[in-house]
XYZ file of C-alpha atoms in Angstrom:
735
model
C 10.728 -3.359 -30.485
C 12.977 -0.947 -28.789
C 14.545 0.307 -31.786
C 11.146 0.465 -33.230
C 10.068 2.301 -30.364
C 12.911 4.795 -30.106
C 12.555 5.837 -33.821
C 8.843 6.618 -33.390
C 9.699 8.557 -30.300
C 12.420 10.658 -32.113
C 10.139 11.141 -35.408
C 7.135 12.412 -33.428
C 7.869 13.679 -29.880
C 4.754 15.935 -30.224
C 2.511 13.144 -30.951
C 3.486 11.258 -27.982
C 3.152 14.479 -25.761
C -0.187 15.248 -27.059
C -1.553 11.798 -26.710
C -0.601 11.848 -22.793
C -2.013 15.185 -22.368
C -5.452 13.878 -23.958
C -4.950 10.842 -21.668
C -4.497 12.744 -18.701
C -7.325 15.089 -19.246
C -9.457 12.178 -19.655
C -8.333 10.597 -16.736
C -8.818 13.715 -14.567
C -12.184 13.845 -15.662
C -12.917 10.169 -14.616
C -11.555 10.783 -11.149
C -13.426 13.914 -10.135
C -16.289 13.933 -12.676
C -16.975 10.409 -13.200
C -18.634 10.876 -16.713
C -22.007 11.483 -15.083
C -21.533 8.826 -12.217
C -19.665 9.077 -8.871
C -16.003 10.176 -9.140
C -13.482 7.684 -7.656
C -13.475 8.904 -4.154
C -17.138 8.573 -3.896
C -16.840 4.880 -5.311
C -14.512 3.691 -2.727
C -15.449 1.325 0.345
C -13.891 1.007 3.665
C -15.276 -2.907 4.161
C -13.263 -5.714 4.818
C -14.904 -8.587 2.862
C -14.289 -12.125 3.917
C -12.432 -14.353 1.980
C -14.149 -15.921 -1.037
C -15.235 -19.839 -0.691
C -14.811 -19.708 3.470
C -17.074 -20.170 6.339
C -17.063 -16.354 7.274
C -18.116 -15.588 3.778
C -20.748 -18.263 3.891
C -22.246 -16.475 7.180
C -22.593 -13.078 5.533
C -24.315 -14.545 2.570
C -26.827 -16.658 4.971
C -27.226 -13.735 7.078
C -28.396 -11.481 4.005
C -28.732 -8.594 6.510
C -31.078 -5.704 5.149
C -28.366 -3.323 3.974
C -30.766 -0.431 3.591
C -31.026 0.163 7.182
C -28.188 1.485 9.062
C -28.312 1.797 12.994
C -26.839 4.843 14.252
C -25.832 4.506 18.355
C -26.107 8.128 20.206
C -23.944 7.617 23.288
C -24.447 10.469 25.839
C -21.938 10.675 28.797
C -21.609 13.010 31.913
C -25.223 12.530 33.162
C -25.219 10.604 36.694
C -27.987 8.096 36.347
C -30.431 7.780 38.816
C -29.557 11.264 39.997
C -30.101 13.352 36.987
C -32.712 11.136 35.526
C -35.758 13.362 36.795
C -34.267 16.528 35.304
C -33.043 14.672 31.951
C -35.570 12.238 31.157
C -38.547 14.517 29.735
C -35.997 16.227 27.518
C -34.604 13.185 26.417
C -37.909 12.055 25.272
C -38.742 15.387 23.576
C -35.426 15.083 21.790
C -36.253 11.332 20.605
C -39.587 12.692 19.351
C -37.928 15.202 17.334
C -35.175 13.062 15.910
C -38.106 10.600 14.795
C -39.534 13.509 12.510
C -35.874 13.665 10.660
C -36.007 12.463 7.111
C -35.013 8.922 6.850
C -35.181 7.775 10.476
C -37.291 4.892 10.787
C -37.134 4.038 14.225
C -35.355 5.107 17.852
C -35.033 3.340 21.253
C -34.979 5.562 24.161
C -34.221 3.415 27.117
C -35.235 6.280 29.644
C -38.999 5.637 28.537
C -39.116 2.600 30.768
C -36.019 1.631 32.856
C -37.737 -1.309 33.953
C -37.380 -3.192 30.634
C -34.346 -5.247 30.822
C -33.394 -4.349 27.265
C -33.673 -0.794 28.177
C -31.526 -1.141 31.208
C -28.606 -2.579 28.646
C -28.446 0.657 27.258
C -27.607 2.632 30.388
C -23.791 2.768 30.719
C -21.814 0.305 33.081
C -20.366 3.015 35.046
C -23.819 4.509 35.317
C -22.911 7.763 33.680
C -24.556 7.873 30.701
C -27.049 6.147 28.211
C -27.476 5.167 24.548
C -30.015 6.032 22.073
C -30.588 3.868 19.174
C -31.549 5.355 15.835
C -32.467 3.116 12.863
C -32.152 5.189 9.563
C -32.684 4.181 5.887
C -32.336 5.761 2.700
C -32.799 5.004 -1.230
C -29.016 5.362 -1.600
C -26.037 5.094 0.470
C -25.670 8.926 -0.011
C -29.403 9.407 1.418
C -28.545 7.389 4.377
C -25.272 9.295 5.269
C -27.279 12.482 4.834
C -29.613 11.228 7.285
C -27.299 10.211 9.726
C -25.579 13.627 9.504
C -28.733 15.244 10.212
C -29.260 13.177 13.280
C -25.612 13.792 14.467
C -25.866 17.572 14.170
C -29.379 17.534 16.023
C -28.004 15.489 18.823
C -24.915 17.702 19.283
C -27.109 21.206 19.046
C -29.165 19.351 21.664
C -26.271 18.841 24.020
C -25.166 22.306 23.516
C -28.576 23.499 24.277
C -28.693 21.593 27.880
C -25.938 23.837 29.070
C -24.360 21.207 31.147
C -20.870 21.154 31.738
C -20.295 17.391 31.498
C -22.657 16.572 29.208
C -21.273 15.075 25.616
C -22.548 12.772 22.833
C -20.677 10.690 20.751
C -22.240 8.527 17.380
C -21.269 5.368 15.846
C -22.299 3.691 12.778
C -20.614 1.563 10.372
C -21.368 3.852 7.706
C -19.957 6.767 9.328
C -16.700 4.779 10.110
C -16.496 4.105 6.590
C -17.033 7.723 5.451
C -14.196 8.747 8.251
C -11.815 6.278 6.833
C -12.355 7.544 3.089
C -11.909 11.339 4.009
C -8.850 10.418 5.958
C -7.758 8.628 2.803
C -8.502 11.295 0.335
C -6.824 13.917 3.220
C -3.681 11.686 3.504
C -3.252 11.492 0.005
C -3.164 15.271 -0.595
C -1.244 15.625 2.362
C 1.476 12.998 1.288
C 1.418 14.448 -2.537
C 1.794 18.179 -1.103
C 4.991 17.003 1.053
C 6.413 14.162 -1.391
C 6.094 15.897 -4.746
C 8.063 19.261 -3.649
C 11.067 17.145 -1.792
C 11.038 14.932 -4.685
C 11.609 18.083 -6.921
C 14.130 19.510 -4.571
C 16.282 16.435 -4.278
C 16.003 15.763 -8.259
C 17.308 19.231 -8.659
C 20.240 18.753 -6.699
C 20.998 15.377 -8.567
C 20.474 16.740 -11.708
C 21.774 20.266 -11.071
C 18.880 22.089 -13.008
C 14.806 22.457 -12.759
C 14.313 21.158 -16.429
C 16.146 17.761 -15.694
C 14.447 17.155 -12.355
C 11.042 17.898 -13.673
C 11.086 15.136 -16.454
C 10.883 12.168 -13.995
C 8.235 14.055 -11.686
C 6.115 14.992 -14.959
C 6.220 11.073 -15.547
C 5.475 10.347 -12.131
C 2.375 12.689 -12.066
C 1.167 11.336 -15.372
C 1.575 7.582 -14.302
C -0.373 8.293 -10.745
C -3.340 10.101 -12.702
C -3.734 7.461 -15.309
C -3.477 4.535 -12.872
C -5.964 6.253 -10.480
C -8.464 6.421 -13.488
C -7.690 2.996 -14.048
C -8.815 2.196 -10.470
C -11.941 4.060 -11.341
C -12.758 1.770 -14.147
C -12.206 -1.164 -11.733
C -14.619 -0.001 -9.313
C -17.426 -0.536 -11.775
C -16.241 -4.402 -11.617
C -15.478 -4.754 -7.720
C -15.474 -3.206 -4.441
C -12.186 -0.843 -4.084
C -10.872 -0.247 -0.443
C -9.975 3.497 0.046
C -6.608 2.637 1.266
C -5.682 1.046 -2.010
C -5.512 4.363 -3.299
C -2.649 5.455 -1.102
C -0.724 2.078 -1.936
C -1.121 2.731 -5.601
C -0.069 6.240 -5.537
C 3.096 5.376 -3.212
C 3.929 2.654 -5.614
C 3.115 4.649 -8.906
C 5.292 7.577 -7.689
C 8.234 5.218 -6.303
C 8.488 3.372 -9.690
C 8.139 6.509 -11.923
C 10.691 8.227 -10.192
C 13.019 5.123 -10.420
C 12.528 5.059 -14.369
C 12.404 8.439 -15.062
C 15.732 9.009 -13.344
C 17.457 6.162 -14.894
C 16.210 7.329 -18.305
C 17.075 11.056 -18.041
C 20.580 9.980 -16.251
C 21.513 7.554 -18.949
C 20.435 10.213 -21.816
C 22.989 12.831 -20.177
C 25.361 10.147 -19.969
C 25.206 9.459 -23.662
C 25.487 13.129 -24.775
C 28.560 13.400 -22.690
C 29.897 10.605 -24.778
C 29.296 12.329 -27.988
C 32.471 13.661 -29.920
C 30.781 16.690 -31.699
C 29.870 19.163 -29.263
C 26.349 20.671 -29.524
C 25.936 24.097 -31.089
C 23.294 25.713 -28.334
C 23.079 29.296 -29.703
C 21.887 27.229 -33.353
C 19.656 24.533 -31.257
C 16.412 24.662 -33.034
C 13.077 24.422 -30.849
C 12.522 20.680 -32.004
C 15.742 19.509 -32.116
C 16.652 17.240 -34.733
C 20.729 17.160 -34.100
C 22.075 13.598 -34.801
C 23.722 13.491 -31.579
C 20.661 14.115 -29.404
C 18.615 11.674 -31.656
C 21.274 9.011 -31.178
C 21.468 9.689 -27.343
C 17.691 9.234 -26.804
C 17.950 6.070 -29.308
C 20.723 4.622 -27.313
C 18.912 5.532 -24.099
C 15.692 3.865 -24.838
C 17.614 0.472 -26.086
C 19.437 0.425 -22.887
C 18.019 2.103 -19.876
C 14.533 1.509 -21.610
C 15.081 -2.027 -22.043
C 16.191 -2.093 -18.666
C 13.092 -0.380 -16.844
C 10.888 -2.296 -19.146
C 12.072 -5.780 -18.017
C 12.075 -4.577 -14.347
C 8.465 -3.589 -14.627
C 7.670 -6.681 -16.046
C 9.487 -8.618 -13.366
C 7.948 -6.546 -10.550
C 4.447 -6.685 -12.126
C 4.611 -10.351 -12.233
C 5.786 -10.453 -8.604
C 2.552 -8.236 -7.769
C 0.873 -10.719 -9.835
C 1.333 -13.412 -7.252
C -1.246 -11.548 -4.975
C -3.813 -12.694 -7.632
C -3.610 -16.486 -6.304
C -5.316 -15.168 -2.927
C -8.825 -15.497 -3.095
C -9.674 -12.571 -0.972
C -10.853 -9.385 -3.176
C -8.552 -7.026 -1.170
C -5.710 -8.864 -2.380
C -6.790 -9.006 -6.032
C -7.591 -5.358 -5.750
C -3.976 -4.613 -4.720
C -2.821 -6.884 -7.370
C -4.722 -5.003 -9.949
C -3.686 -1.444 -8.718
C -0.145 -2.228 -8.371
C 0.250 -4.022 -11.806
C -1.661 -1.192 -13.174
C 0.479 1.244 -11.792
C 3.738 -0.685 -12.663
C 3.144 -0.876 -16.159
C 1.583 2.891 -16.551
C 4.666 4.020 -14.599
C 7.198 2.111 -17.387
C 4.794 3.389 -20.312
C 5.577 7.078 -18.833
C 9.246 6.387 -18.896
C 9.295 4.868 -22.274
C 7.531 7.537 -24.199
C 6.542 10.548 -22.097
C 10.164 11.026 -20.652
C 12.054 10.417 -24.024
C 9.557 13.014 -25.720
C 10.029 15.707 -23.031
C 13.943 15.020 -23.496
C 13.740 15.776 -26.921
C 11.762 18.716 -26.535
C 13.982 20.309 -23.965
C 17.255 18.792 -24.891
C 18.523 22.183 -25.671
C 18.279 23.219 -21.929
C 19.237 19.805 -20.709
C 22.622 19.743 -22.119
C 23.220 23.217 -20.518
C 25.251 23.067 -17.059
C 22.592 23.030 -14.180
C 21.710 25.887 -12.067
C 23.655 24.735 -9.174
C 26.986 24.494 -10.932
C 26.971 28.386 -11.376
C 26.164 28.745 -7.658
C 29.481 28.750 -5.810
C 28.030 27.261 -2.684
C 26.188 24.535 -3.944
C 28.795 23.766 -7.179
C 30.611 21.027 -5.485
C 27.247 19.307 -3.961
C 25.977 19.122 -7.530
C 29.476 17.704 -9.068
C 29.420 15.057 -5.917
C 26.181 13.798 -6.900
C 25.466 14.773 -10.310
C 25.836 13.245 -13.611
C 29.219 11.138 -14.323
C 30.525 9.503 -17.379
C 33.498 8.625 -15.630
C 34.269 4.832 -14.874
C 36.217 6.116 -11.501
C 34.724 7.575 -8.412
C 33.085 7.063 -5.070
C 31.273 3.905 -5.937
C 34.350 2.319 -7.695
C 36.218 3.065 -4.987
C 33.504 1.725 -2.523
C 33.577 -1.453 -4.561
C 37.519 -1.960 -4.548
C 37.423 -1.377 -0.649
C 34.690 -4.331 -0.140
C 36.953 -6.533 -2.605
C 39.728 -6.006 -0.503
C 37.520 -7.817 2.393
C 34.598 -9.281 0.736
C 34.111 -12.272 3.427
C 34.302 -9.949 6.560
C 32.151 -7.390 4.489
C 29.547 -10.157 3.897
C 29.433 -11.429 7.784
C 29.335 -8.111 9.076
C 26.237 -7.158 6.694
C 24.914 -10.441 7.327
C 24.852 -10.020 11.010
C 23.124 -6.744 10.928
C 20.264 -8.220 8.816
C 19.732 -10.992 10.869
C 19.596 -8.519 14.058
C 16.902 -6.537 12.221
C 15.130 -9.852 11.401
C 14.673 -10.987 14.946
C 11.541 -8.989 15.769
C 9.708 -11.040 12.878
C 9.135 -13.768 15.554
C 6.752 -11.523 17.299
C 4.720 -10.312 14.256
C 1.117 -10.251 14.434
C -1.114 -9.910 11.403
C -4.686 -8.460 11.775
C -7.542 -7.109 9.883
C -10.096 -5.052 11.713
C -11.466 -1.891 10.075
C -11.751 -0.043 13.670
C -7.512 -0.339 13.841
C -7.398 1.715 10.956
C -8.680 5.174 12.588
C -6.269 7.306 14.657
C -6.715 7.302 18.237
C -8.361 10.731 18.562
C -10.727 9.766 16.058
C -14.574 10.344 17.043
C -15.812 7.044 15.457
C -12.540 5.291 17.443
C -13.511 6.930 20.639
C -17.460 5.997 20.405
C -16.218 2.407 19.378
C -14.066 2.073 22.455
C -16.881 3.557 24.416
C -19.291 0.975 23.567
C -16.906 -1.976 23.966
C -16.074 -0.926 27.527
C -19.504 0.738 28.729
C -22.068 -1.200 26.641
C -21.680 -4.987 26.443
C -25.045 -5.538 24.913
C -24.335 -3.032 22.024
C -20.782 -4.319 21.417
C -20.346 -6.552 18.283
C -19.986 -10.311 19.716
C -16.252 -11.499 18.809
C -17.621 -14.895 17.366
C -20.809 -14.972 15.488
C -22.663 -18.221 14.241
C -25.673 -19.696 12.378
C -26.980 -22.978 13.919
C -29.513 -25.030 12.021
C -33.059 -24.419 13.927
C -33.718 -28.097 13.631
C -30.429 -29.452 15.232
C -31.788 -29.597 18.654
C -31.848 -28.187 22.163
C -30.526 -24.463 21.732
C -30.109 -24.075 25.367
C -27.823 -26.842 26.009
C -25.649 -25.625 23.195
C -25.458 -22.264 24.710
C -24.594 -23.730 28.269
C -21.708 -25.677 26.356
C -20.313 -22.748 24.582
C -20.430 -20.543 27.706
C -17.968 -22.964 29.224
C -15.394 -22.325 26.331
C -12.412 -20.230 27.612
C -12.935 -16.493 27.582
C -16.685 -16.666 26.855
C -19.090 -14.943 29.012
C -22.222 -14.600 27.154
C -23.996 -16.725 24.488
C -27.341 -15.222 22.988
C -29.647 -16.838 20.317
C -32.179 -15.221 18.053
C -34.007 -16.294 14.790
C -32.819 -15.086 11.521
C -35.931 -13.192 9.854
C -34.236 -13.325 6.400
C -33.189 -17.092 6.827
C -35.667 -19.040 9.118
C -33.555 -22.221 8.688
C -31.029 -20.950 10.989
C -30.924 -19.310 14.618
C -28.170 -16.693 14.917
C -25.736 -17.100 18.143
C -23.754 -14.119 19.379
C -20.977 -15.350 21.350
C -19.451 -12.530 23.685
C -16.059 -13.027 25.471
C -14.236 -10.941 28.067
C -11.267 -10.089 25.434
C -11.367 -6.628 24.669
C -9.301 -7.399 21.503
C -11.890 -8.981 18.999
C -8.968 -10.838 17.193
C -7.044 -12.128 20.479
C -5.425 -15.610 20.223
C -7.786 -16.587 22.673
C -10.676 -15.695 20.326
C -9.099 -17.153 17.333
C -8.654 -20.530 19.322
C -12.303 -20.515 20.299
C -13.346 -20.186 16.811
C -11.207 -22.872 15.813
C -12.851 -25.144 18.482
C -16.163 -24.330 17.553
C -15.711 -25.265 14.059
C -14.061 -28.479 15.061
C -16.816 -29.688 17.607
C -19.537 -28.248 15.520
C -19.107 -28.795 11.847
C -22.718 -28.031 11.078
C -22.320 -24.343 12.489
C -21.403 -21.552 9.969
C -19.208 -19.471 11.955
C -18.647 -15.923 11.262
C -17.735 -12.481 12.921
C -14.467 -10.655 12.824
C -12.198 -13.335 14.350
C -13.682 -15.847 11.947
C -12.805 -13.590 9.018
C -9.223 -13.081 10.204
C -8.952 -16.948 10.831
C -10.056 -17.770 7.081
C -7.726 -15.040 5.790
C -4.805 -16.441 7.784
C -5.396 -19.949 6.386
C -5.911 -18.425 3.177
C -2.421 -16.952 3.171
C -0.971 -20.414 4.371
C -2.922 -22.278 1.650
C -1.617 -20.078 -1.332
C 1.877 -18.883 -0.281
C 3.646 -21.516 -2.132
C 2.006 -20.802 -5.312
C 2.457 -16.974 -5.160
C 6.007 -17.725 -4.139
C 6.366 -19.661 -7.356
C 5.126 -16.989 -9.620
C 7.539 -14.636 -8.018
C 10.455 -16.985 -8.100
C 9.613 -17.953 -11.776
C 9.442 -14.367 -12.922
C 12.839 -13.325 -11.159
C 14.692 -16.379 -12.682
C 13.438 -16.072 -16.418
C 14.350 -12.274 -16.387
C 17.707 -12.343 -14.602
C 18.675 -15.495 -16.585
C 17.679 -13.672 -19.862
C 19.746 -10.614 -18.631
C 23.045 -12.587 -17.469
C 22.676 -16.260 -18.749
C 23.568 -17.214 -15.514
C 21.842 -19.086 -12.746
C 23.809 -17.996 -9.919
C 22.464 -14.408 -10.313
C 18.949 -15.183 -10.084
C 19.312 -17.429 -7.046
C 21.547 -14.982 -5.508
C 19.062 -12.475 -6.148
C 16.303 -14.108 -4.520
C 18.121 -15.064 -1.362
C 19.234 -11.438 -0.635
C 16.158 -9.983 -1.609
C 14.167 -12.330 0.547
C 16.886 -11.588 3.304
C 16.446 -7.868 2.961
C 12.532 -8.159 3.204
C 12.565 -10.135 6.116
C 15.064 -7.633 8.120
C 12.788 -4.790 6.777
C 9.803 -6.469 8.238
C 11.364 -7.005 11.588
C 12.477 -3.330 11.745
C 8.620 -2.270 11.143
C 7.335 -4.727 13.546
C 9.642 -3.368 16.401
C 8.658 0.046 15.587
C 4.829 -0.525 15.528
C 4.304 -3.288 17.840
C 6.559 -1.627 20.266
C 5.364 2.178 19.547
C 8.893 3.386 19.221
C 10.159 6.582 17.841
C 6.642 8.216 18.198
C 4.810 5.888 15.967
C 1.490 4.634 17.109
C 1.660 1.544 19.122
C -0.382 -1.396 17.302
C -1.420 -5.017 18.375
C -0.552 -6.313 15.162
C 0.302 -5.213 11.324
C -2.673 -4.692 9.181
C -2.677 -8.398 7.182
C -2.998 -6.385 3.861
C -0.174 -4.055 4.550
C 2.210 -6.882 5.115
C 1.221 -8.426 2.018
C 1.766 -5.336 0.179
C 5.173 -4.569 1.615
C 6.055 -8.238 0.726
C 5.053 -7.728 -2.924
C 5.858 -4.132 -3.664
C 8.968 -4.232 -1.556
C 10.456 -7.420 -3.361
C 9.294 -5.393 -6.654
C 11.431 -2.432 -5.735
C 14.484 -4.812 -4.480
C 14.351 -6.388 -8.020
C 14.433 -2.665 -9.471
C 17.563 -2.102 -7.802
C 19.078 -5.578 -8.617
C 18.090 -5.183 -12.305
C 19.838 -1.434 -12.672
C 22.954 -2.828 -10.659
C 23.119 -6.353 -12.713
C 22.442 -4.826 -16.102
C 25.352 -2.482 -15.969
C 27.830 -5.130 -14.272
C 26.735 -7.665 -17.096
C 27.243 -4.945 -19.823
C 31.275 -4.351 -18.779
C 31.315 -8.226 -18.089
C 30.683 -8.811 -21.670
C 33.063 -6.290 -22.604
C 35.921 -7.423 -20.317
C 35.297 -10.817 -18.544
C 37.068 -9.371 -15.833
C 34.642 -10.087 -12.871
C 36.292 -7.681 -10.390
C 36.408 -4.581 -12.883
C 32.854 -5.058 -13.813
C 31.621 -5.012 -10.595
C 33.379 -1.740 -10.076
C 32.441 -0.263 -13.230
C 28.851 -1.320 -12.890
C 28.568 0.075 -9.440
C 30.140 3.330 -10.401
C 27.783 3.710 -13.208
C 24.731 2.379 -11.357
C 25.463 3.372 -7.829
C 24.453 6.892 -8.348
C 20.970 5.957 -9.541
C 20.004 3.400 -7.248
C 21.082 5.895 -4.046
C 19.674 8.827 -5.442
C 16.435 6.960 -6.562
C 16.167 5.288 -2.968
C 16.741 8.851 -1.305
C 13.761 10.315 -3.286
C 11.662 7.253 -2.617
C 12.373 7.201 0.943
C 11.366 10.898 1.310
C 8.196 10.021 -0.640
C 7.349 7.263 1.643
C 8.023 9.361 4.530
C 5.656 12.153 3.417
C 2.756 9.729 3.501
C 3.561 8.636 7.003
C 2.346 12.172 7.712
C -1.332 11.245 7.229
C -3.658 9.844 9.733
C -4.544 6.385 8.601
C -2.566 3.713 10.632
C -2.113 1.527 7.703
C -0.692 3.899 5.446
C 1.737 5.037 8.147
C 2.790 1.420 8.400
C 3.111 0.813 4.594
C 5.116 4.072 4.314
C 7.276 3.213 7.207
C 7.970 -0.480 5.991
C 8.749 0.410 2.446
C 10.980 3.194 3.268
C 12.892 0.763 5.478
C 12.845 -1.787 2.693
C 14.428 0.784 0.332
C 16.884 1.942 2.861
C 18.038 -1.514 3.424
C 18.023 -2.693 0.045
C 19.847 0.168 -1.487
C 22.641 0.514 1.095
C 23.373 -2.775 2.998
C 22.372 -5.056 0.278
C 23.105 -3.492 -3.317
C 26.190 -1.261 -2.256
C 27.854 -3.736 0.238
C 26.543 -7.244 -0.194
C 26.109 -7.839 -3.663
C 29.457 -6.491 -4.656
C 30.945 -8.863 -1.733
C 29.247 -11.774 -2.671
C 30.292 -11.309 -6.282
C 33.799 -10.870 -5.561
C 33.563 -14.203 -3.576
C 31.900 -16.037 -6.660
C 34.152 -14.547 -9.388
C 33.500 -16.045 -12.626
C 30.881 -18.411 -11.004
C 28.681 -15.804 -11.009
C 28.168 -16.155 -14.721
C 27.817 -19.887 -14.584
C 24.993 -21.989 -16.398
C 24.779 -25.564 -17.703
C 25.651 -25.610 -21.512
C 22.147 -26.297 -22.437
C 20.896 -23.273 -21.004
C 23.705 -21.329 -22.508
C 22.384 -22.056 -25.579
C 18.793 -21.237 -24.630
C 20.603 -17.862 -23.609
C 22.013 -17.192 -26.796
C 18.447 -17.096 -28.187
C 16.644 -14.872 -25.513
C 19.381 -12.791 -24.307
C 18.414 -9.266 -23.286
C 21.115 -7.091 -24.648
C 22.115 -3.685 -23.398
């Protein structure tokens, strides 16, 4: 397959380049134009859907809430009640009448019209310094509803300014506005992340390759992979809801893998060119180079490095596919997007990057621009292409081989210390946690939670069969539960067979341990109830993770064993890779937990990490770890086959791949940190978590622990039973 592919690329580089240009143009039009429909960002959602087949999903189905109507809460503060009422009451009444005239407004509730009504008293702030207006808005489409919401918001803001009261303020809260703000922040974070990451990546690639042309090739593959992946996600939006933060995740993983793969391809080509015995005649080099040494170098590159990145991508895609076993739609969407980004990244590395190499070969063979600058010459030589078997990484391997046991113990101790905070890890899924603390919607949400208990979303909601018995006795029993402060019951207009129970608790955190405990207790004692609400959604998600974790792990383990066995013919290498990868992931997750749950190093302090982000870190982090494992083991195996000297193979393999692994890691960490500059908290979490994963894996594990353990194991690294050795001869992945 790789021989055929290399032959095609060598013969028709312009055809491959033209095909990618057409694909990119079509993808960009899909993302921003939508081919007559909405573009990608207009089709995103911020809703967290319940896990399919659970009680919380059944609750949503039975309640059948009218999605056409949207409630907007206008929160006025800075008014002393009742002192300021005589002055403000007629003005508020007039404002309510004007709001009622705004197109799309169906109903408005003004508590100041009749303060004797207990329902209106519930719309006064607990601190007696504000009140709330409830506005029901409806539109034929979601965009029309949003337009009406913004008109009401604008009117309220202008009305507050016109009153000229120094302390008077208004905040607004609506689920659609929260979703819109999350989508807007997601788009801004994506642009901000790429604006930081791409120039930094280009600068680092210039340093690594010593020239702009060579540096631009991996980045060109990365941009192509991201654009086409996002167009693929646009297509998926017609089949299922796509959360806005998934776009940032796909961009991050697509950029990381594309740079990894492009870096390996370009480096291997330059290495093969340096091996050519016939020097190239640069003066007579044609615009479309056909010289045999260039073609041969590209062919060897695709058949070696190309084969490596292909099987690396297959393994990563298989690892990400473990997310498909979870019934939650968000996990599946992350899985689809991750697999798509991985496959397109490797497609660009195997076709677009080699085609660009062929078309720019005359520039790639020349000394890089940095080599001509005296002050930067040594830097370029230190991190640039190396065709020698001796250097800093082979020396590092020799030093490790002198003390392999001590090295193993020290690195293991460091990883254990990093892993300790995992014991305090809490996972949660709450849309309001996504927003930064200074967000208007976040401020309004917290204002409702603290000052307007009647408007606050009940931590636990349940549907109780209307014919099941004495509701008052049930309410009294539920109010005796730990933490429960109030239980209300009301008929469900869309489903008269049920009563809806809102169970309010004194807990400010809707996903606290006490709330989750009460959800479990209610479900146990009242099996006829259908329990929903934020805590129930979290409880069902947690249970789903426990129920399907073994199956997902089986997919990952199977993929790793099959690939690494096919590459090495060993059972020890795959087993060791699994152990070390898991150890590295746990350590990185522990460090991330310490940083965010403790609010260290200026990061936002959170109650717990986003559940979906933890899943992404485990899936993508494992994939990136496997990426480096494949790069390293492939070269070690190449020299083991030539010499059957384990220590020598480790030394040369580390020398040949160490620069690629560390260079890719430095670039990817810079990319990840670029996305941390955004506002959405989950994107900060995944940026930091994946950066820590790469740092830990590329330094402590690949550069130190792998050489140490391979030295300790010696020839046993390559052991397999005789029947499996015969199988390996048939399926071996050769380099």
